[in-house]
XYZ file of C-alpha atoms in Angstrom:
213
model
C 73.421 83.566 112.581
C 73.332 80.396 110.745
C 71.019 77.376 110.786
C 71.840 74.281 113.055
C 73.579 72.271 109.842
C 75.798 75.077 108.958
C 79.497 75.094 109.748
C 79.711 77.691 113.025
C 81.012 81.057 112.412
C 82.945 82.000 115.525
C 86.811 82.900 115.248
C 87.607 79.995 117.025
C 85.356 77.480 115.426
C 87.244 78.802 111.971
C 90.893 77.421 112.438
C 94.187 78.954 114.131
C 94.708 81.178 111.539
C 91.395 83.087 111.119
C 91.575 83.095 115.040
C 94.559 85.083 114.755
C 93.642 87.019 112.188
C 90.539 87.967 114.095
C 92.779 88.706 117.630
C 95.050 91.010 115.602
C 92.025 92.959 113.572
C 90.593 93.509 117.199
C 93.495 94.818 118.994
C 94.229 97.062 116.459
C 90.993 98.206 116.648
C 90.619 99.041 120.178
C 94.322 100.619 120.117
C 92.730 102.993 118.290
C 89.268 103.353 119.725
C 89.554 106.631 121.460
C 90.604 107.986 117.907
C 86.928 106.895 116.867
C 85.573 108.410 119.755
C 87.539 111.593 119.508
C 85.576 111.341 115.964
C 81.958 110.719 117.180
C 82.948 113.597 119.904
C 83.791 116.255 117.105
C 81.060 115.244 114.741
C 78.174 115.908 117.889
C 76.818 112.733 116.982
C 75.671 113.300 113.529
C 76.771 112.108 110.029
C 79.514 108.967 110.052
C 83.032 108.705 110.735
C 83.599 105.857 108.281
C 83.286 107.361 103.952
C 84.145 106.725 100.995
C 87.567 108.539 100.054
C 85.372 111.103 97.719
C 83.557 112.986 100.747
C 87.143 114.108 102.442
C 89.157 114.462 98.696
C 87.727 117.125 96.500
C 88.444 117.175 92.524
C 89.701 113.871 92.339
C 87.779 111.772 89.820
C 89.811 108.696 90.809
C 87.926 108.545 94.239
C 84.715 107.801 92.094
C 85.838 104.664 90.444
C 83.286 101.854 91.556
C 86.731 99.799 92.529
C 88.210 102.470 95.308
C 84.186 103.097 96.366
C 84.130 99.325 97.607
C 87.408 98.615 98.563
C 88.606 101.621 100.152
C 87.198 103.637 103.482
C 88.296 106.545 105.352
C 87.967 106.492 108.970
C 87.651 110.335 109.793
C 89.797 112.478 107.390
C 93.154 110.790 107.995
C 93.272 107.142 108.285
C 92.793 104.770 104.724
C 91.953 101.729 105.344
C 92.414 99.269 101.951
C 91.150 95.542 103.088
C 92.306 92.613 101.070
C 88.406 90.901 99.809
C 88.911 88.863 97.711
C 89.987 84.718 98.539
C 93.584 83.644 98.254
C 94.480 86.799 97.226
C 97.419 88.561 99.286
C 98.283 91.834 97.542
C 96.086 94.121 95.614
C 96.512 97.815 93.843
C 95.149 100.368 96.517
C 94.397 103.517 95.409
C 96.216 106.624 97.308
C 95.168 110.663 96.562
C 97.403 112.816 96.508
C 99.038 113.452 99.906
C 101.621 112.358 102.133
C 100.492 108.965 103.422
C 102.452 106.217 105.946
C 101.657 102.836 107.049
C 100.052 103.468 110.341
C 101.695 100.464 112.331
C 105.448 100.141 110.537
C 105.859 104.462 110.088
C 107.010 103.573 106.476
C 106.524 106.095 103.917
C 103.965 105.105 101.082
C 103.545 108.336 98.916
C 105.066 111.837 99.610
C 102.772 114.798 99.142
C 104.818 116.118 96.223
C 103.306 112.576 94.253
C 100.374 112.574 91.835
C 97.356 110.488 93.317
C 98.286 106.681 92.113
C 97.581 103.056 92.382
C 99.912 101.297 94.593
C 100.658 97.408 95.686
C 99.649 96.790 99.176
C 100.061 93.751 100.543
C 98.902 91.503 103.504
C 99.108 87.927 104.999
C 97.278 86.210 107.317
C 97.157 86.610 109.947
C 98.267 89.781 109.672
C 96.465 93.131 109.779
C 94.359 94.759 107.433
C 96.524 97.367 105.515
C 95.587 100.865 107.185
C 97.487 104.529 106.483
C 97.671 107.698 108.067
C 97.884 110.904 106.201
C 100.967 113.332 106.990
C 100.016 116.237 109.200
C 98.227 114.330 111.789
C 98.078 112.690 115.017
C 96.777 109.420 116.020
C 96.478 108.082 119.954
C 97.518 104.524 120.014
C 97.244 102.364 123.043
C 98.647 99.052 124.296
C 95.004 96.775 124.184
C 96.893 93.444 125.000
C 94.738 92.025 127.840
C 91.920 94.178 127.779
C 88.852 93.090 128.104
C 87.163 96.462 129.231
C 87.279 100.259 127.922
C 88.032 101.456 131.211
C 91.327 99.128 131.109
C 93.023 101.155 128.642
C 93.393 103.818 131.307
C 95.248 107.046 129.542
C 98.227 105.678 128.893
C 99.312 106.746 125.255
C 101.657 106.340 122.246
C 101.247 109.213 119.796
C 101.747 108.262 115.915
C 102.661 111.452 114.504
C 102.918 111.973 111.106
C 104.466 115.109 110.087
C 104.190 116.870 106.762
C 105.930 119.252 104.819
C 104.492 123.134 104.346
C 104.847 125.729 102.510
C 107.265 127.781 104.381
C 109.333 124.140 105.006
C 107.890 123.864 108.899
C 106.790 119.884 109.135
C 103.814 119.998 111.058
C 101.104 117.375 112.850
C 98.025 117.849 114.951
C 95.176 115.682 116.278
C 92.760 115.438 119.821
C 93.340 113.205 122.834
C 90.301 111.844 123.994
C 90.763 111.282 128.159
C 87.840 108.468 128.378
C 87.495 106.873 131.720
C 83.952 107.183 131.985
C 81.192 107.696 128.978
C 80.025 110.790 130.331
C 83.656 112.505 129.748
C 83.836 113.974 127.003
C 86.707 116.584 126.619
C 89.170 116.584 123.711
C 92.680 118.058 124.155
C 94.259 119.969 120.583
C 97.529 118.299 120.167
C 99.963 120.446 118.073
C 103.515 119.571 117.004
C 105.789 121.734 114.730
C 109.619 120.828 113.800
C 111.796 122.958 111.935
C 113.222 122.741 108.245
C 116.825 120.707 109.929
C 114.938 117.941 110.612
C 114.343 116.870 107.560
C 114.921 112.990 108.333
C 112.255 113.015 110.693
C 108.730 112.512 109.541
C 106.871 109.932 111.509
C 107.552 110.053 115.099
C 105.845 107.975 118.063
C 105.784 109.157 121.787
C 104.683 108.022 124.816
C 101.995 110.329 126.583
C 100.195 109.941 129.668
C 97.362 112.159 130.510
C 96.598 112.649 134.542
């Protein structure tokens, strides 16, 4: 909203680059959106699938600091999001617990689990996306949203980002749900379960392509 004197506040009204910026923050959201359904769906409607980092990581003190409380969110209990706030500023020191943790969109390994919880550089341009993670052991359904204009365009057509990590017994492992959506009355979930053996060690983030009839 803003008063008939005011400079209009609509993507395109802002400039190519904020356009951009906006287009890319959108269709990375909805290449993800049946991940946040697959969230609302497990949670039976109650609570919120976006926290601070402190609800999903127990006994770390770090994940109280007023700095990662504002400038860090979880969506669900595997993907860290760390936006860039602040004006003209194009890296900034993101906190990560301690886990195995990759860039969500690039696969590239940010913190093994075998690190201490630390503060690390993340950086982004515009018009580039907004920095966002995965943690190792799980699965997120990507799709291709180029185009769409609907939900019921994305059909069920999938890539799965799988992020494996590294147990006990040396088995890397990485689960998640598929959420089949082509209606808003479906609701099933399907367990998704991948295991690889100790000898293949040089894979850890993985991306197939899935379609569910």
């Amino acid at each position: 909203r803003r008063c008939v004197q005011e400079t209009a506040q609509e993507p395109y009204a802002l400039g190519p680059i904020v356009l951009e910026t906006n287009k890319n923050a959108a269709g990375l959201r909805y290449s993800i959106v049946k991940y946040y359904y697959s969230l609302y769906i497990r949670k039976g409607g109650y609570g919120t699938i976006f926290k601070p980092l402190f609800f999903e990581i127990d006994g770390d003190e770090e994940t109280l600091q007023n700095k990662v409380i504002e400038e860090e969110i979880l969506i669900g209990e595997h993907i860290l999001v760390t936006p860039i706030l602040y004006q003209g500023v194009e890296t900034v020191k993101a906190y990560f617990p301690r886990d195995t943790w990759y860039s969500l969109v690039t696969g590239e390994l940010v913190q093994s689990k075998h690190e201490a919880g630390t503060y690390r550089d993340v950086t982004s341009k515009l018009p580039d996306h907004v920095p966002i993670f995965v943690r190792g052991g799980h699965i997120v359904p990507f799709q291709n949203a180029r185009g769409v204009t609907r939900l019921k365009q994305l059909g069920n057509n999938f890539k799965l980002i799988i992020a494996l990590n590294e147990e006990e017994n040396g088995v890397r492992r990485s689960s998640g749900f598929l959420l089949s959506l082509q209606d808003y009355n479906n609701k099933q979930l399907s367990l998704i379960h991948i295991s690889e053996p100790t000898r293949l060690l040089s894979i850890s983030y993985a991306v197939f392509c899935l379609k569910k009839k």
